[in-house]
């Protein structure tokens, strides 16, 4: 962890994470920048920073943590299907999760809705037919709500949501897509561009994973 970031001292005992395989999936990368702010800040870079911080926390706590990308690349070349570049990239991520028989996975993203720049705050998505994923989403959503509420109180999005996104529907493990605020919103943008806040998000996700595993 970088020395210029205030790091919370509490870490879970390895009893929570020992023999647990957790896949961290920073979305987008390479030619696929994901959402882009009006100032040029790219989702792929935010996702990667949060993902690497989360991996460090999980590694320190004894988990077998796998990250789908640790640099600015996309993953379509690893796919086993013939389809669009975007679908092949998603397929590669699904294959990594399934091949490693993950106990859970976290897919990290940032939202954007330029048509209404007032919309802000985190949203955690889970597969409708997976009760464990729904439970994991609940823990993460609650902690991220608390983190964002340190900076502002009003959010239209404060509950996790069911969904049928490709990565949720095609994986065999419990897992969630974490949308860490809206890059199109000025307040979220000003938070997400800071390394300290990115680490705070990673830490809250880490804490929520511990609560889920203990629960």
Short mmCIF file of C-alpha atoms in Angstrom, two decimals:
data_model
loop_
_atom_site.label_atom_id
_atom_site.label_comp_id
_atom_site.label_asym_id
_atom_site.label_seq_id
_atom_site.Cartn_x
_atom_site.Cartn_y
_atom_site.Cartn_z
CA UNK A 1 0.00 0.00 0.00
CA UNK A 2 1.33 3.45 -0.86
CA UNK A 3 2.91 5.35 1.99
CA UNK A 4 0.94 8.55 1.32
CA UNK A 5 -2.43 6.89 1.98
CA UNK A 6 -3.94 6.67 5.44
CA UNK A 7 -4.31 2.92 5.93
CA UNK A 8 -6.81 1.57 8.50
CA UNK A 9 -5.03 -0.68 10.94
CA UNK A 10 -7.72 -3.33 11.35
CA UNK A 11 -7.23 -6.50 9.29
CA UNK A 12 -9.18 -9.71 9.63
CA UNK A 13 -7.62 -12.83 11.07
CA UNK A 14 -6.54 -15.30 8.40
CA UNK A 15 -9.20 -17.63 9.83
CA UNK A 16 -11.74 -15.72 7.76
CA UNK A 17 -9.87 -16.11 4.49
CA UNK A 18 -7.68 -19.21 4.77
CA UNK A 19 -8.27 -21.60 1.85
CA UNK A 20 -10.67 -19.10 0.26
CA UNK A 21 -10.14 -18.37 -3.42
CA UNK A 22 -11.31 -14.87 -4.31
CA UNK A 23 -11.15 -13.44 -7.83
CA UNK A 24 -10.91 -9.67 -8.24
CA UNK A 25 -11.96 -8.47 -11.69
CA UNK A 26 -11.11 -4.84 -12.56
CA UNK A 27 -13.42 -4.16 -15.48
CA UNK A 28 -12.38 -2.90 -18.94
CA UNK A 29 -8.73 -2.15 -19.79
CA UNK A 30 -6.52 -1.62 -22.82
CA UNK A 31 -8.48 -0.37 -25.83
CA UNK A 32 -11.63 -0.46 -23.71
CA UNK A 33 -11.52 2.55 -21.43
CA UNK A 34 -15.01 2.07 -20.05
CA UNK A 35 -16.79 5.21 -18.92
CA UNK A 36 -14.86 8.46 -19.37
CA UNK A 37 -15.43 11.69 -17.45
CA UNK A 38 -15.62 15.08 -19.15
CA UNK A 39 -12.15 15.72 -17.76
CA UNK A 40 -10.71 12.56 -19.35
CA UNK A 41 -10.59 10.35 -16.25
CA UNK A 42 -11.09 6.76 -17.43
CA UNK A 43 -13.03 4.06 -15.68
CA UNK A 44 -10.45 1.38 -16.51
CA UNK A 45 -7.80 3.19 -14.43
CA UNK A 46 -10.07 3.63 -11.41
CA UNK A 47 -11.12 -0.02 -11.57
CA UNK A 48 -7.52 -1.22 -11.70
CA UNK A 49 -6.41 0.94 -8.77
CA UNK A 50 -9.27 -0.26 -6.56
CA UNK A 51 -8.70 -3.87 -7.63
CA UNK A 52 -5.00 -3.82 -6.80
CA UNK A 53 -5.63 -2.26 -3.39
CA UNK A 54 -8.27 -4.90 -2.66
CA UNK A 55 -5.92 -7.69 -3.70
CA UNK A 56 -3.23 -6.41 -1.33
CA UNK A 57 -5.69 -6.41 1.56
CA UNK A 58 -6.89 -9.92 0.78
CA UNK A 59 -3.34 -11.23 0.29
CA UNK A 60 -2.36 -9.81 3.69
CA UNK A 61 -5.29 -11.65 5.28
CA UNK A 62 -4.39 -15.05 3.89
CA UNK A 63 -6.75 -15.43 0.96
CA UNK A 64 -5.77 -17.06 -2.32
CA UNK A 65 -6.51 -13.94 -4.33
CA UNK A 66 -6.47 -13.89 -8.12
CA UNK A 67 -6.79 -10.70 -10.16
CA UNK A 68 -7.98 -10.95 -13.76
CA UNK A 69 -5.69 -8.10 -14.85
CA UNK A 70 -2.93 -6.25 -13.00
CA UNK A 71 -2.08 -3.87 -15.82
CA UNK A 72 -3.80 -1.81 -18.51
CA UNK A 73 -4.89 -4.63 -20.83
CA UNK A 74 -8.14 -6.15 -22.07
CA UNK A 75 -8.63 -9.91 -22.07
CA UNK A 76 -10.38 -10.84 -25.32
CA UNK A 77 -7.35 -12.84 -26.56
CA UNK A 78 -7.89 -15.28 -23.69
CA UNK A 79 -11.46 -16.07 -24.74
CA UNK A 80 -12.65 -19.49 -25.92
CA UNK A 81 -15.53 -18.18 -28.08
CA UNK A 82 -15.92 -16.40 -31.40
CA UNK A 83 -17.86 -13.21 -30.83
CA UNK A 84 -17.39 -9.46 -30.52
CA UNK A 85 -14.26 -8.18 -28.78
CA UNK A 86 -16.36 -7.04 -25.81
CA UNK A 87 -18.11 -10.39 -25.41
CA UNK A 88 -14.81 -12.28 -25.75
CA UNK A 89 -13.32 -10.06 -23.04
CA UNK A 90 -16.21 -10.87 -20.71
CA UNK A 91 -15.97 -14.57 -21.57
CA UNK A 92 -12.29 -14.58 -20.61
CA UNK A 93 -13.13 -13.11 -17.21
CA UNK A 94 -15.86 -15.69 -16.66
CA UNK A 95 -13.43 -18.47 -17.59
CA UNK A 96 -10.85 -17.24 -15.06
CA UNK A 97 -13.45 -17.24 -12.29
CA UNK A 98 -14.83 -20.67 -13.19
CA UNK A 99 -11.43 -22.29 -13.84
CA UNK A 100 -10.17 -21.26 -10.42
CA UNK A 101 -13.35 -22.47 -8.69
CA UNK A 102 -13.60 -19.19 -6.82
CA UNK A 103 -15.39 -19.04 -3.51
CA UNK A 104 -16.52 -15.60 -4.60
CA UNK A 105 -15.65 -12.88 -7.09
CA UNK A 106 -15.82 -9.10 -7.16
CA UNK A 107 -16.12 -7.32 -10.52
CA UNK A 108 -15.11 -3.68 -10.10
CA UNK A 109 -16.63 -0.90 -12.19
CA UNK A 110 -17.63 2.77 -12.20
CA UNK A 111 -20.99 4.02 -13.43
CA UNK A 112 -21.89 6.90 -15.75
CA UNK A 113 -25.15 8.60 -16.72
CA UNK A 114 -24.42 11.88 -18.55
CA UNK A 115 -28.14 12.48 -19.26
CA UNK A 116 -28.65 13.19 -15.56
CA UNK A 117 -25.46 14.28 -13.86
CA UNK A 118 -27.18 14.56 -10.49
CA UNK A 119 -27.30 10.76 -10.13
CA UNK A 120 -24.53 9.54 -7.84
CA UNK A 121 -23.54 6.88 -5.37
CA UNK A 122 -22.57 3.18 -5.44
CA UNK A 123 -24.72 0.32 -6.72
CA UNK A 124 -23.94 -3.36 -6.18
CA UNK A 125 -25.46 -5.89 -8.60
CA UNK A 126 -26.00 -9.59 -7.97
CA UNK A 127 -27.47 -12.44 -10.02
CA UNK A 128 -31.20 -12.73 -9.36
CA UNK A 129 -31.08 -16.50 -8.87
CA UNK A 130 -28.17 -16.57 -6.41
CA UNK A 131 -28.99 -16.04 -2.75
CA UNK A 132 -25.29 -16.07 -1.69
CA UNK A 133 -24.57 -13.33 -4.24
CA UNK A 134 -27.50 -11.32 -2.94
CA UNK A 135 -26.14 -11.65 0.60
CA UNK A 136 -22.64 -10.58 -0.46
CA UNK A 137 -24.11 -7.59 -2.32
CA UNK A 138 -26.02 -6.54 0.78
CA UNK A 139 -22.87 -6.37 2.91
CA UNK A 140 -20.90 -4.44 0.28
CA UNK A 141 -23.74 -2.02 -0.48
CA UNK A 142 -24.17 -1.16 3.19
CA UNK A 143 -20.48 -0.40 3.68
CA UNK A 144 -20.15 1.62 0.50
CA UNK A 145 -23.23 3.65 1.40
CA UNK A 146 -21.56 4.52 4.69
CA UNK A 147 -18.31 5.48 2.94
CA UNK A 148 -19.98 7.73 0.37
CA UNK A 149 -22.19 9.26 3.06
CA UNK A 150 -19.11 10.65 4.75
CA UNK A 151 -18.99 13.16 1.90
CA UNK A 152 -22.66 13.71 1.08
CA UNK A 153 -26.00 12.42 2.32
CA UNK A 154 -28.33 12.29 -0.65
CA UNK A 155 -28.21 9.33 -3.03
CA UNK A 156 -30.89 7.93 -5.31
CA UNK A 157 -29.15 4.56 -5.24
CA UNK A 158 -28.70 2.99 -1.84
CA UNK A 159 -29.85 -0.61 -2.32
CA UNK A 160 -28.21 -3.52 -4.10
CA UNK A 161 -29.98 -4.75 -7.21
CA UNK A 162 -30.58 -8.03 -8.98
CA UNK A 163 -29.43 -8.32 -12.57
CA UNK A 164 -28.65 -10.76 -15.36
CA UNK A 165 -25.38 -9.30 -16.63
CA UNK A 166 -23.17 -11.72 -18.57
CA UNK A 167 -20.51 -12.13 -15.90
CA UNK A 168 -23.11 -12.73 -13.18
CA UNK A 169 -25.19 -15.18 -15.22
CA UNK A 170 -22.33 -17.29 -16.56
CA UNK A 171 -20.18 -17.76 -13.45
CA UNK A 172 -20.58 -20.72 -11.11
CA UNK A 173 -19.46 -18.84 -8.00
CA UNK A 174 -21.24 -16.25 -5.88
CA UNK A 175 -20.19 -12.81 -6.98
CA UNK A 176 -21.17 -9.22 -7.60
CA UNK A 177 -20.57 -6.26 -9.87
CA UNK A 178 -19.65 -3.22 -7.78
CA UNK A 179 -20.37 0.12 -9.47
CA UNK A 180 -18.35 2.55 -7.38
CA UNK A 181 -20.21 5.79 -7.98
CA UNK A 182 -20.95 7.80 -11.11
CA UNK A 183 -18.04 9.31 -12.98
CA UNK A 184 -20.57 11.62 -14.67
CA UNK A 185 -21.42 13.24 -11.32
CA UNK A 186 -19.15 16.02 -10.10
CA UNK A 187 -19.11 14.93 -6.45
CA UNK A 188 -18.39 11.28 -7.25
CA UNK A 189 -15.79 12.31 -9.83
CA UNK A 190 -13.96 14.45 -7.27
CA UNK A 191 -13.84 11.46 -4.92
CA UNK A 192 -12.92 8.80 -7.47
CA UNK A 193 -9.93 10.71 -8.83
CA UNK A 194 -8.22 10.49 -5.42
CA UNK A 195 -6.08 7.51 -4.49
CA UNK A 196 -7.08 7.83 -0.86
CA UNK A 197 -10.75 7.38 -1.72
CA UNK A 198 -10.01 4.47 -4.04
CA UNK A 199 -8.22 2.75 -1.18
CA UNK A 200 -11.16 3.49 1.11
CA UNK A 201 -13.49 1.76 -1.34
CA UNK A 202 -11.19 -1.26 -1.51
CA UNK A 203 -11.04 -1.39 2.27
CA UNK A 204 -14.83 -1.28 2.66
CA UNK A 205 -15.25 -4.06 0.09
CA UNK A 206 -12.61 -6.06 1.96
CA UNK A 207 -14.45 -5.57 5.25
CA UNK A 208 -17.75 -6.58 3.66
CA UNK A 209 -16.21 -9.78 2.27
CA UNK A 210 -15.06 -10.65 5.79
CA UNK A 211 -18.57 -10.06 7.13
CA UNK A 212 -20.03 -12.25 4.39
CA UNK A 213 -17.57 -15.10 5.03
CA UNK A 214 -18.15 -14.91 8.78
CA UNK A 215 -21.91 -14.64 8.36
#
